[in-house]
Short mmCIF file of C-alpha atoms and ligand atoms in Angstrom, two decimals:
data_model
loop_
_atom_site.label_atom_id
_atom_site.label_comp_id
_atom_site.label_asym_id
_atom_site.label_seq_id
_atom_site.Cartn_x
_atom_site.Cartn_y
_atom_site.Cartn_z
CA MET A 13 30.70 -65.49 -6.24
CA PRO A 14 33.30 -68.24 -6.85
CA ASP A 15 33.08 -70.25 -10.09
CA TYR A 16 33.93 -73.55 -8.45
CA ASP A 17 33.83 -75.30 -5.07
CA ILE A 18 37.51 -76.21 -5.15
CA VAL A 19 40.33 -75.33 -7.53
CA ILE A 20 43.60 -77.24 -7.28
CA ARG A 21 46.28 -75.14 -8.92
CA GLY A 22 49.57 -75.97 -10.56
CA GLY A 23 49.83 -79.68 -9.76
CA ARG A 24 51.06 -82.38 -12.09
CA ILE A 25 47.91 -84.16 -13.20
CA VAL A 26 48.45 -87.90 -13.63
CA THR A 27 46.04 -90.05 -15.62
CA ALA A 28 46.28 -93.57 -16.99
CA ALA A 29 47.77 -92.12 -20.17
CA GLU A 30 49.72 -88.93 -19.42
CA VAL A 31 51.23 -86.46 -16.97
CA PHE A 32 50.84 -82.70 -17.43
CA THR A 33 50.73 -79.52 -15.36
CA ALA A 34 47.30 -77.89 -15.07
CA ASP A 35 44.62 -76.67 -12.67
CA LEU A 36 41.70 -78.90 -11.76
CA ALA A 37 38.33 -77.46 -10.77
CA ILE A 38 35.55 -79.20 -8.86
CA ARG A 39 31.88 -78.28 -8.67
CA GLY A 40 28.95 -80.22 -7.22
CA GLY A 41 31.01 -83.32 -6.50
CA THR A 42 32.36 -83.82 -10.00
CA ILE A 43 35.34 -82.56 -11.94
CA ALA A 44 34.18 -79.42 -13.74
CA ALA A 45 37.29 -78.41 -15.67
CA ILE A 46 40.98 -79.14 -16.20
CA GLY A 47 43.04 -76.40 -17.78
CA HIS A 48 44.90 -73.16 -17.22
CA ASP A 49 43.80 -69.92 -15.59
CA LEU A 50 40.55 -71.47 -14.35
CA GLY A 51 38.16 -69.20 -12.44
CA LYS A 52 38.09 -68.77 -8.71
CA GLY A 53 37.28 -71.56 -6.25
CA ARG A 54 35.60 -71.20 -2.87
CA GLU A 55 38.59 -73.20 -1.70
CA GLU A 56 41.90 -72.68 -3.48
CA ILE A 57 44.58 -75.37 -3.09
CA ASP A 58 48.17 -74.80 -4.16
CA ALA A 59 49.48 -78.08 -5.59
CA THR A 60 52.90 -76.86 -6.71
CA GLY A 61 55.34 -79.77 -6.48
CA ARG A 62 52.50 -82.21 -5.88
CA LEU A 63 50.95 -84.90 -8.01
CA VAL A 64 47.21 -84.87 -8.61
CA LEU A 65 45.97 -88.47 -8.86
CA PRO A 66 42.58 -90.15 -9.24
CA GLY A 67 41.41 -91.52 -5.89
CA GLY A 68 42.51 -95.11 -5.45
CA ILE A 69 40.09 -97.98 -6.01
CA ASP A 70 40.82 -101.10 -3.98
CA PRO A 71 38.80 -103.84 -5.66
CA HIS A 72 39.65 -106.60 -3.20
CA CYS A 73 39.23 -106.12 0.52
CA HIS A 74 37.53 -107.94 3.35
CA ILE A 75 35.76 -105.47 5.62
CA GLU A 76 33.46 -106.24 8.54
CA GLU A 77 32.81 -109.69 7.12
CA VAL A 78 30.21 -111.66 8.98
CA GLY A 79 30.92 -115.35 9.44
CA ALA A 80 28.41 -118.20 9.29
CA ASP A 81 28.53 -118.32 13.10
CA GLY A 82 27.60 -114.63 13.33
CA SER A 83 31.13 -113.50 14.25
CA VAL A 84 32.14 -110.18 12.73
CA GLN A 85 35.57 -109.10 11.55
CA GLU A 86 37.18 -106.46 13.73
CA GLU A 87 37.81 -104.08 10.82
CA SER A 88 34.52 -102.21 10.57
CA PHE A 89 33.23 -100.22 7.64
CA VAL A 90 34.06 -97.10 9.64
CA SER A 91 37.65 -98.01 10.56
CA GLY A 92 38.36 -99.72 7.23
CA SER A 93 37.10 -96.81 5.18
CA ARG A 94 38.94 -94.28 7.34
CA ALA A 95 42.07 -96.29 6.60
CA ALA A 96 41.22 -96.25 2.89
CA LEU A 97 40.81 -92.45 2.77
CA ALA A 98 43.96 -91.88 4.84
CA GLY A 99 45.90 -93.91 2.28
CA GLY A 100 44.42 -92.18 -0.79
CA THR A 101 41.79 -94.81 -1.65
CA THR A 102 38.32 -93.34 -2.17
CA SER A 103 36.44 -96.47 -3.30
CA PHE A 104 36.64 -100.15 -2.50
CA ILE A 105 34.87 -103.37 -3.35
CA CYS A 106 34.35 -105.91 -0.57
CA PHE A 107 32.56 -109.22 -0.24
CA LYS A 108 28.92 -110.02 0.48
CA PRO A 109 28.84 -113.47 2.00
CA GLN A 110 26.84 -116.53 1.12
CA TRP A 111 26.96 -119.45 3.49
CA ARG A 112 26.39 -122.99 2.40
CA GLY A 113 22.82 -124.13 3.04
CA GLN A 114 21.49 -120.58 2.92
CA THR A 115 20.14 -118.37 0.18
CA LEU A 116 21.86 -115.06 -0.58
CA ALA A 117 19.04 -113.27 1.22
CA GLN A 118 19.49 -115.38 4.35
CA SER A 119 23.27 -114.85 4.51
CA ALA A 120 24.15 -111.74 6.54
CA PRO A 121 20.98 -109.84 5.61
CA ASP A 122 22.30 -106.75 7.40
CA TYR A 123 25.59 -106.57 5.51
CA GLU A 124 24.51 -103.74 3.21
CA THR A 125 23.19 -101.78 6.19
CA ARG A 126 26.56 -102.17 7.89
CA ALA A 127 28.33 -101.03 4.73
CA ALA A 128 26.25 -97.86 4.64
CA ARG A 129 28.41 -96.59 7.55
CA SER A 130 31.39 -96.33 5.20
CA LEU A 131 33.20 -93.03 4.69
CA ALA A 132 34.48 -94.15 1.30
CA ASP A 133 32.40 -95.20 -1.71
CA TYR A 134 31.93 -98.94 -1.95
CA SER A 135 30.53 -101.82 -3.91
CA PHE A 136 30.28 -105.57 -3.44
CA HIS A 137 31.40 -108.81 -4.99
CA GLN A 138 28.81 -111.47 -4.16
CA VAL A 139 30.47 -114.61 -2.80
CA ILE A 140 28.80 -117.77 -4.10
CA THR A 141 29.33 -120.90 -2.04
CA ASP A 142 26.06 -122.69 -2.76
CA PRO A 143 24.73 -122.15 -6.28
CA THR A 144 21.34 -123.77 -5.83
CA PRO A 145 18.68 -123.50 -8.56
CA LYS A 146 17.01 -120.67 -6.61
CA VAL A 147 20.27 -118.75 -6.25
CA LEU A 148 21.04 -119.17 -9.95
CA ALA A 149 17.57 -118.57 -11.32
CA THR A 150 16.37 -115.70 -9.17
CA GLU A 151 18.86 -114.35 -6.65
CA ILE A 152 21.86 -113.68 -8.89
CA PRO A 153 19.68 -111.97 -11.56
CA ALA A 154 18.13 -109.80 -8.82
CA LEU A 155 21.60 -108.90 -7.61
CA ALA A 156 22.68 -107.85 -11.10
CA ALA A 157 19.59 -105.69 -11.40
CA ARG A 158 20.63 -103.89 -8.20
CA GLY A 159 24.08 -103.12 -9.59
CA ILE A 160 26.16 -105.88 -8.03
CA ARG A 161 27.90 -107.13 -11.12
CA SER A 162 30.72 -109.34 -9.88
CA LEU A 163 30.76 -112.73 -8.24
CA LYS A 164 33.50 -114.28 -6.14
CA VAL A 165 34.26 -117.97 -5.91
CA PHE A 166 36.80 -119.82 -3.81
CA LEU A 167 38.48 -123.00 -4.98
CA THR A 168 39.79 -123.62 -1.48
CA TYR A 169 38.74 -123.11 2.17
CA ASP A 170 35.99 -125.14 3.70
CA PRO A 171 33.08 -124.30 3.70
CA LEU A 172 33.63 -121.66 1.03
CA ARG A 173 35.07 -123.71 -1.84
CA LEU A 174 33.17 -124.79 -4.92
CA THR A 175 33.46 -128.06 -6.80
CA ASP A 176 34.30 -127.76 -10.50
CA GLY A 177 30.67 -128.57 -11.30
CA ASP A 178 29.34 -125.75 -9.14
CA PHE A 179 32.01 -123.39 -10.48
CA LEU A 180 30.77 -124.12 -14.02
CA LYS A 181 27.23 -123.22 -12.96
CA VAL A 182 28.41 -119.89 -11.59
CA LEU A 183 30.41 -119.16 -14.73
CA ALA A 184 27.38 -119.95 -16.89
CA SER A 185 25.10 -117.76 -14.80
CA ALA A 186 27.58 -114.88 -15.00
CA ARG A 187 27.86 -115.18 -18.74
CA ARG A 188 24.11 -115.17 -19.15
CA LEU A 189 23.73 -112.04 -17.02
CA GLY A 190 26.88 -110.12 -18.01
CA LEU A 191 28.70 -110.38 -14.68
CA LEU A 192 32.39 -110.69 -13.96
CA VAL A 193 33.59 -113.76 -12.06
CA THR A 194 36.52 -113.34 -9.67
CA VAL A 195 38.30 -116.33 -8.24
CA HIS A 196 40.63 -117.43 -5.44
CA CYS A 197 42.80 -120.12 -7.02
CA GLU A 198 44.30 -122.82 -4.81
CA ASN A 199 43.68 -126.57 -4.86
CA PHE A 200 41.80 -127.53 -1.70
CA ASP A 201 42.59 -131.26 -1.73
CA ALA A 202 46.27 -130.73 -2.44
CA ILE A 203 46.52 -128.34 0.52
CA ALA A 204 44.61 -130.71 2.81
CA TRP A 205 46.91 -133.57 1.79
CA GLN A 206 50.03 -131.53 2.49
CA GLN A 207 48.64 -130.26 5.78
CA GLU A 208 47.88 -133.70 7.07
CA ALA A 209 51.44 -134.87 6.46
CA LEU A 210 52.98 -131.73 7.95
CA LEU A 211 50.85 -131.88 11.10
CA ALA A 212 51.55 -135.59 11.49
CA ALA A 213 55.26 -134.80 11.34
CA GLY A 214 54.82 -132.18 14.09
CA LEU A 215 55.50 -129.29 11.72
CA THR A 216 53.04 -126.75 13.05
CA ASP A 217 54.78 -123.35 12.81
CA PRO A 218 53.40 -120.41 10.83
CA VAL A 219 56.00 -121.05 8.11
CA HIS A 220 54.49 -124.48 7.48
CA HIS A 221 51.43 -122.65 6.16
CA ALA A 222 53.59 -121.84 3.13
CA TRP A 223 54.88 -125.42 2.95
CA ALA A 224 51.29 -126.66 2.79
CA ARG A 225 50.42 -124.44 -0.17
CA PRO A 226 53.43 -124.16 -2.49
CA PRO A 227 53.16 -122.36 -5.85
CA VAL A 228 52.08 -125.52 -7.67
CA VAL A 229 48.74 -125.62 -5.79
CA GLU A 230 48.05 -122.07 -6.92
CA ARG A 231 49.23 -122.78 -10.47
CA GLU A 232 47.06 -125.89 -10.81
CA ALA A 233 43.93 -124.12 -9.61
CA THR A 234 44.63 -121.08 -11.79
CA LEU A 235 45.00 -123.27 -14.86
CA ARG A 236 41.82 -125.14 -13.98
CA ALA A 237 39.86 -121.95 -13.38
CA MET A 238 41.00 -120.50 -16.68
CA ALA A 239 40.21 -123.73 -18.53
CA LEU A 240 36.68 -123.86 -17.14
CA ALA A 241 36.12 -120.18 -17.93
CA GLU A 242 37.37 -120.82 -21.48
CA LEU A 243 34.91 -123.70 -21.85
CA VAL A 244 32.04 -121.45 -20.80
CA ASP A 245 33.44 -118.41 -22.66
CA GLN A 246 33.18 -116.31 -19.52
CA PRO A 247 35.64 -113.51 -18.68
CA LEU A 248 37.55 -114.16 -15.46
CA GLN A 249 39.49 -112.10 -12.93
CA ILE A 250 42.20 -114.04 -11.10
CA PHE A 251 42.76 -112.69 -7.61
CA HIS A 252 46.05 -112.30 -5.74
CA VAL A 253 48.67 -113.82 -8.05
CA SER A 254 51.63 -114.50 -5.79
CA CYS A 255 54.40 -115.77 -8.06
CA GLY A 256 55.95 -115.91 -11.49
CA GLU A 257 54.84 -119.38 -12.53
CA VAL A 258 51.19 -118.43 -12.08
CA ALA A 259 51.67 -115.19 -14.00
CA GLU A 260 53.28 -117.19 -16.85
CA GLU A 261 50.17 -119.35 -17.21
CA ILE A 262 47.97 -116.28 -17.27
CA ALA A 263 50.19 -114.71 -19.94
CA ARG A 264 49.76 -117.86 -22.06
CA ALA A 265 45.97 -117.77 -21.73
CA LYS A 266 45.94 -114.08 -22.65
CA ALA A 267 48.16 -114.80 -25.66
CA ARG A 268 45.56 -117.34 -26.81
CA GLY A 269 43.01 -114.53 -26.70
CA GLN A 270 41.18 -115.53 -23.55
CA LYS A 271 39.51 -112.77 -21.56
CA VAL A 272 41.36 -113.36 -18.33
CA TRP A 273 42.83 -110.69 -16.10
CA ALA A 274 44.97 -110.72 -13.00
CA GLU A 275 45.86 -108.75 -9.92
CA THR A 276 48.62 -109.12 -7.40
CA CYS A 277 48.70 -107.59 -3.93
CA THR A 278 51.12 -105.20 -2.29
CA HIS A 279 52.45 -107.76 0.20
CA TYR A 280 53.67 -110.11 -2.54
CA LEU A 281 55.91 -107.29 -3.80
CA THR A 282 57.53 -106.51 -0.44
CA HIS A 283 57.38 -109.60 1.75
CA GLY A 284 58.62 -113.16 1.57
CA VAL A 285 58.30 -116.58 3.15
CA ASP A 286 61.06 -115.61 5.59
CA ASP A 287 58.55 -113.28 7.27
CA LEU A 288 56.61 -116.37 8.34
CA GLU A 289 59.70 -117.44 10.31
CA ARG A 290 59.70 -114.40 12.58
CA PRO A 291 60.07 -115.48 16.22
CA ASP A 292 57.51 -115.42 19.03
CA PHE A 293 54.68 -116.45 16.72
CA GLU A 294 55.06 -113.11 14.88
CA GLY A 295 55.15 -115.12 11.65
CA ALA A 296 51.38 -115.47 12.12
CA LYS A 297 51.02 -111.81 11.12
CA PHE A 298 52.09 -112.87 7.63
CA VAL A 299 49.86 -115.91 7.25
CA CYS A 300 47.78 -115.13 4.19
CA SER A 301 46.74 -117.07 1.14
CA PRO A 302 48.20 -117.64 -1.34
CA ALA A 303 51.23 -117.79 0.94
CA LEU A 304 54.19 -115.44 0.80
CA ARG A 305 56.84 -116.78 -1.56
CA ASP A 306 60.59 -116.77 -1.97
CA ARG A 307 61.72 -113.16 -2.25
CA SER A 308 62.96 -113.69 -5.81
CA GLU A 309 59.30 -113.94 -6.91
CA ALA A 310 58.76 -110.21 -6.47
CA ALA A 311 61.03 -109.48 -9.45
CA ARG A 312 58.93 -111.88 -11.54
CA LEU A 313 55.74 -110.15 -10.47
CA TRP A 314 57.21 -106.78 -11.49
CA GLU A 315 58.04 -108.31 -14.88
CA ALA A 316 54.43 -109.47 -15.18
CA ILE A 317 53.24 -105.98 -14.24
CA ARG A 318 55.47 -104.37 -16.84
CA ALA A 319 54.28 -106.90 -19.46
CA GLY A 320 50.63 -106.10 -18.63
CA THR A 321 49.89 -109.66 -17.50
CA ILE A 322 49.07 -108.28 -14.07
CA ASP A 323 47.32 -104.94 -14.30
CA ILE A 324 45.82 -104.29 -10.87
CA VAL A 325 47.49 -104.19 -7.44
CA SER A 326 44.91 -104.65 -4.68
CA SER A 327 45.44 -104.96 -0.94
CA ASP A 328 43.41 -108.12 -0.13
CA HIS A 329 42.96 -106.25 3.14
CA CYS A 330 41.85 -108.89 5.63
CA GLY A 331 42.79 -107.81 9.12
CA PHE A 332 43.07 -110.06 12.16
CA SER A 333 44.73 -108.51 15.20
CA PHE A 334 47.83 -110.31 16.39
CA ALA A 335 46.98 -110.18 20.09
CA THR A 336 43.54 -111.69 19.62
CA ALA A 337 42.24 -113.11 16.32
CA LYS A 338 45.55 -114.45 14.97
CA LYS A 339 45.77 -116.56 18.12
CA ASP A 340 42.15 -117.67 17.98
CA PRO A 341 41.64 -120.70 15.73
CA GLY A 342 37.90 -120.09 15.67
CA ALA A 343 38.19 -116.49 14.52
CA SER A 344 37.57 -116.95 10.82
CA SER A 345 36.58 -119.26 7.99
CA TYR A 346 39.89 -118.28 6.36
CA GLY A 347 41.76 -121.20 7.82
CA GLN A 348 41.70 -124.81 6.72
CA GLY A 349 41.35 -128.00 8.69
CA ALA A 350 40.65 -128.89 12.29
CA ALA A 351 41.82 -126.39 14.87
CA MET A 352 44.73 -127.67 16.89
CA LEU A 353 46.51 -125.80 19.67
CA ARG A 354 50.24 -126.21 20.24
CA PRO A 355 51.73 -126.70 23.74
CA ASP A 356 52.21 -122.92 24.13
CA GLY A 357 48.54 -122.32 23.35
CA THR A 358 49.05 -120.82 19.89
CA PRO A 359 47.23 -122.43 16.97
CA ALA A 360 48.92 -124.74 14.50
CA PHE A 361 49.55 -123.08 11.12
CA ASN A 362 46.38 -124.46 9.52
CA ALA A 363 44.13 -122.80 12.09
CA ILE A 364 45.64 -119.30 11.98
CA PRO A 365 43.14 -116.94 10.30
CA ASN A 366 44.50 -116.04 6.86
CA GLY A 367 44.97 -112.42 5.98
CA ALA A 368 46.77 -109.17 6.68
CA PRO A 369 45.74 -105.51 6.68
CA GLY A 370 46.84 -103.38 3.73
CA ILE A 371 44.20 -100.95 2.46
CA GLU A 372 45.89 -97.96 4.11
CA ASN A 373 49.41 -98.71 2.89
CA ARG A 374 48.64 -99.94 -0.64
CA LEU A 375 49.29 -96.72 -2.53
CA THR A 376 52.25 -95.49 -0.56
CA VAL A 377 54.04 -98.87 -0.64
CA LEU A 378 53.38 -99.34 -4.35
CA PHE A 379 54.54 -95.80 -5.08
CA SER A 380 57.70 -96.29 -3.02
CA GLU A 381 58.48 -99.67 -4.58
CA GLY A 382 57.33 -98.81 -8.07
CA VAL A 383 57.61 -95.13 -8.91
CA SER A 384 60.29 -93.94 -6.47
CA THR A 385 62.58 -96.78 -7.53
CA GLY A 386 61.90 -96.26 -11.26
CA ARG A 387 60.27 -99.66 -11.84
CA ILE A 388 57.09 -98.09 -13.23
CA ASP A 389 56.05 -94.65 -14.47
CA LEU A 390 53.27 -92.50 -13.08
CA PRO A 391 50.52 -93.48 -15.56
CA THR A 392 51.24 -97.15 -14.80
CA PHE A 393 50.85 -96.36 -11.09
CA VAL A 394 47.43 -94.84 -11.82
CA ARG A 395 46.42 -97.82 -13.96
CA LEU A 396 47.44 -100.29 -11.22
CA THR A 397 45.79 -98.43 -8.37
CA SER A 398 42.56 -97.10 -9.89
CA ALA A 399 42.03 -96.83 -13.66
CA ASN A 400 42.14 -100.54 -14.50
CA ALA A 401 39.93 -101.47 -11.56
CA ALA A 402 37.38 -98.89 -12.75
CA GLU A 403 37.35 -100.39 -16.25
CA ARG A 404 37.34 -103.97 -15.04
CA TYR A 405 34.53 -103.60 -12.53
CA GLY A 406 32.14 -101.31 -14.38
CA LEU A 407 33.07 -97.95 -12.87
CA GLY A 408 34.70 -96.52 -15.99
CA GLY A 409 34.05 -92.83 -16.72
CA ARG A 410 32.89 -92.30 -13.13
CA LYS A 411 35.89 -93.42 -11.06
CA GLY A 412 39.62 -93.91 -11.65
CA THR A 413 39.94 -91.00 -14.02
CA LEU A 414 40.52 -87.27 -13.97
CA MET A 415 38.26 -85.75 -16.60
CA PRO A 416 35.33 -83.37 -16.63
CA GLY A 417 32.15 -85.16 -15.60
CA ALA A 418 33.88 -87.84 -13.51
CA ASP A 419 33.39 -88.00 -9.75
CA ALA A 420 35.83 -85.64 -8.08
CA ASP A 421 37.83 -88.35 -6.32
CA VAL A 422 41.23 -86.74 -6.20
CA VAL A 423 44.40 -87.29 -4.19
CA LEU A 424 47.15 -84.75 -3.73
CA TRP A 425 50.35 -86.68 -3.49
CA ASP A 426 53.74 -85.53 -2.28
CA PRO A 427 56.21 -87.64 -4.28
CA GLU A 428 59.17 -86.64 -2.12
CA LEU A 429 57.65 -86.95 1.32
CA GLU A 430 59.44 -89.65 3.29
CA ARG A 431 57.71 -91.25 6.24
CA THR A 432 58.13 -94.36 8.31
CA ILE A 433 55.03 -96.52 8.49
CA THR A 434 54.03 -97.35 12.02
CA VAL A 435 50.79 -98.83 13.30
CA GLY A 436 50.35 -96.18 15.99
CA GLU A 437 49.71 -93.56 13.32
CA MET A 438 47.27 -95.61 11.30
CA GLN A 439 43.49 -95.53 11.06
CA HIS A 440 42.77 -99.23 10.66
CA ALA A 441 41.50 -101.20 13.65
CA ILE A 442 44.09 -103.95 13.47
CA ASP A 443 46.94 -103.99 16.01
CA TYR A 444 49.77 -104.32 13.47
CA THR A 445 50.81 -103.55 9.94
CA PRO A 446 53.01 -105.80 7.81
CA TRP A 447 54.98 -102.64 6.90
CA GLU A 448 55.94 -101.61 10.44
CA GLY A 449 59.19 -99.60 10.14
CA TYR A 450 59.01 -99.39 6.34
CA ARG A 451 60.53 -96.15 5.03
CA ALA A 452 58.13 -94.91 2.37
CA ARG A 453 58.85 -92.23 -0.22
CA GLY A 454 55.65 -90.74 -1.60
CA TRP A 455 52.62 -90.04 0.57
CA PRO A 456 49.04 -88.73 0.19
CA VAL A 457 48.59 -85.32 1.80
CA LEU A 458 44.97 -84.58 0.85
CA THR A 459 42.09 -86.80 -0.25
CA ILE A 460 38.92 -85.53 -1.92
CA ARG A 461 35.93 -87.86 -2.29
CA ARG A 462 33.17 -86.65 -4.62
CA GLY A 463 34.24 -83.06 -4.09
CA GLU A 464 34.53 -83.21 -0.31
CA ILE A 465 37.90 -82.88 1.40
CA VAL A 466 37.92 -86.02 3.52
CA MET A 467 41.57 -86.15 4.63
CA ARG A 468 44.06 -83.34 5.05
CA ASP A 469 47.57 -84.00 6.33
CA GLY A 470 46.49 -87.26 7.92
CA VAL A 471 43.43 -85.79 9.66
CA LEU A 472 40.17 -87.49 8.69
CA LEU A 473 37.33 -85.05 8.03
CA ALA A 474 34.52 -87.23 6.65
CA GLN A 475 31.59 -88.57 8.62
CA PRO A 476 30.51 -92.22 8.86
CA GLY A 477 27.77 -92.84 6.33
CA SER A 478 29.05 -90.30 3.82
CA GLY A 479 30.30 -93.03 1.47
CA ARG A 480 27.93 -94.16 -1.28
CA PHE A 481 27.04 -97.55 -2.68
CA LEU A 482 28.31 -97.80 -6.24
CA ALA A 483 25.69 -99.55 -8.35
CA ARG A 484 27.30 -100.91 -11.50
CA GLY A 485 25.43 -101.30 -14.80
CA PRO A 486 26.26 -103.56 -17.74
CA TYR A 487 29.61 -102.75 -19.32
CA ALA A 488 31.50 -103.69 -22.43
CA ALA A 489 34.74 -105.06 -20.95
CA ILE A 490 33.15 -108.29 -19.78
CA ALA A 491 31.31 -109.28 -22.93
CA PRO A 492 32.14 -112.91 -23.81
CA ARG A 493 34.35 -113.50 -26.85
CA GLY A 494 31.83 -115.65 -28.71
CA VAL A 495 34.32 -118.51 -28.93
CA VAL A 496 33.15 -121.92 -27.66
CA PRO A 497 34.52 -125.41 -28.37
CA ASN A 498 33.09 -126.85 -31.61
CA GLY A 499 30.83 -123.83 -31.89
CA PHE A 500 28.40 -125.58 -29.50
CA ASP A 501 27.19 -122.90 -27.10
CA THR A 502 26.29 -124.86 -23.98
CA VAL A 503 25.21 -121.78 -22.04
CA GLY A 504 23.20 -120.34 -24.95
CA ARG A 505 21.27 -123.63 -25.06
CA GLY A 506 20.18 -123.13 -21.47
CA SER A 507 22.54 -125.47 -19.64
CA GLY A 508 24.02 -124.71 -16.26
CA GLN A 509 20.94 -123.16 -14.67
CA THR A 510 20.47 -125.88 -12.08
N1 DUC B 610 43.34 -114.79 1.59
C1 DUC B 610 43.68 -114.21 2.72
O1 DUC B 610 44.85 -114.16 3.04
N2 DUC B 610 42.69 -113.71 3.49
C2 DUC B 610 41.35 -113.67 3.12
C3 DUC B 610 40.98 -114.57 2.08
C4 DUC B 610 42.08 -114.95 1.21
O2 DUC B 610 41.85 -115.48 0.17
ZN1 ZN B 611 41.42 -115.05 -1.83
ZN1 ZN B 612 40.70 -111.88 -0.40
#
């Protein structure tokens, strides 16, 4: 009778704090023991020469999103989660929509049912676009009680964006209930103003997407978001920091003691504005927001990562196939302004759906760029890809860690395996990858999700529906600081509920 379900022997165990050689044993879906000379496993895995990592957590991805018009993103929970597992990510957090004029309950009521088809574990950020008294007083508290403990607000895109007044209401509600607020920071009016002038001048190419939203529009909105969160004394997670000047402002806020955190995304470390200039409309593949920057910005993002200003790398996976959706100005609410077709039938830059796929390549690209080049060490890689997301989003102790009692989400990683990324070998449903032809060094060879081997040598073994919803309880990281201007606690006095 074996002692364990699985024993992984002789690998180098990597945690957020250390690297050491040991065996890891799994029983009943959790990690049972880490040590030497562990008893027998029903399945024995030789991990000599391999790294043993916690399964990745991608806390920012758009999967099977349903638009206000009922349209559904091509990347389904099945294809998106297969891509996640293939790339070594065992959990992700995606976005439950709210559409303006509708309650949370009315907006995509079947979204959680759709998500239940996932092969990976999952949770949700609730998007708030219309914080009515009913949403604030009853729906958000009900959400928190069901374990959805993070909200997402947009400061740009119509009809998603919030005014500053509505943003304050969301921040206040989150503080009252102990939720984290995540935010997309770009200034809507500044972008609209730039767009109008560019379009009037006949500048309609994909690269003009970046001209319409230069770093200053991201910096302004980031500063504003942080200032409003400071006023409310509400912890804040800044999404997808794209450049050094934004990271500098976040570093300043952190130095003042504010509870503000930041992520960047894989594509900002490997791609640049020049990708938007690729011929034959191929630049559209790289239209995402914030926009890709000058290539020199990647070095500044690495500095911010090393300084701890940025401590999560997510994918912002948001796939739109090149042959179809990228050429369809009506395909998504992630565009801005009236749809206009150019003489060749392709949309002007402002109507190209924003986003690129990345959930499958996130770990291998970050490992290649970070660890294989010596920019970061292995524990930092684990912090960026799983451990910090677990702490930040209320999954600590359960996910993002290798220790007895934690979920057995484990990835066997070959640090020397070199492979060329190509879309034909990928699991995602999108018809391209931004990393086509990229020579990666470091690749996942086996993924275990809650004790089940779900990917071996690129072959997916899990069934749709085997992923679980991750309900998240209250957690310490997002407690407010207790610092408000003049000591006058506006939220504590009941303001901001309507
Ligand atoms: N940025 C993207 O590129 N796509 C989805 C939404 C976003 O903020
Ligand atoms: Zn965003
Ligand atoms: Zn996003």
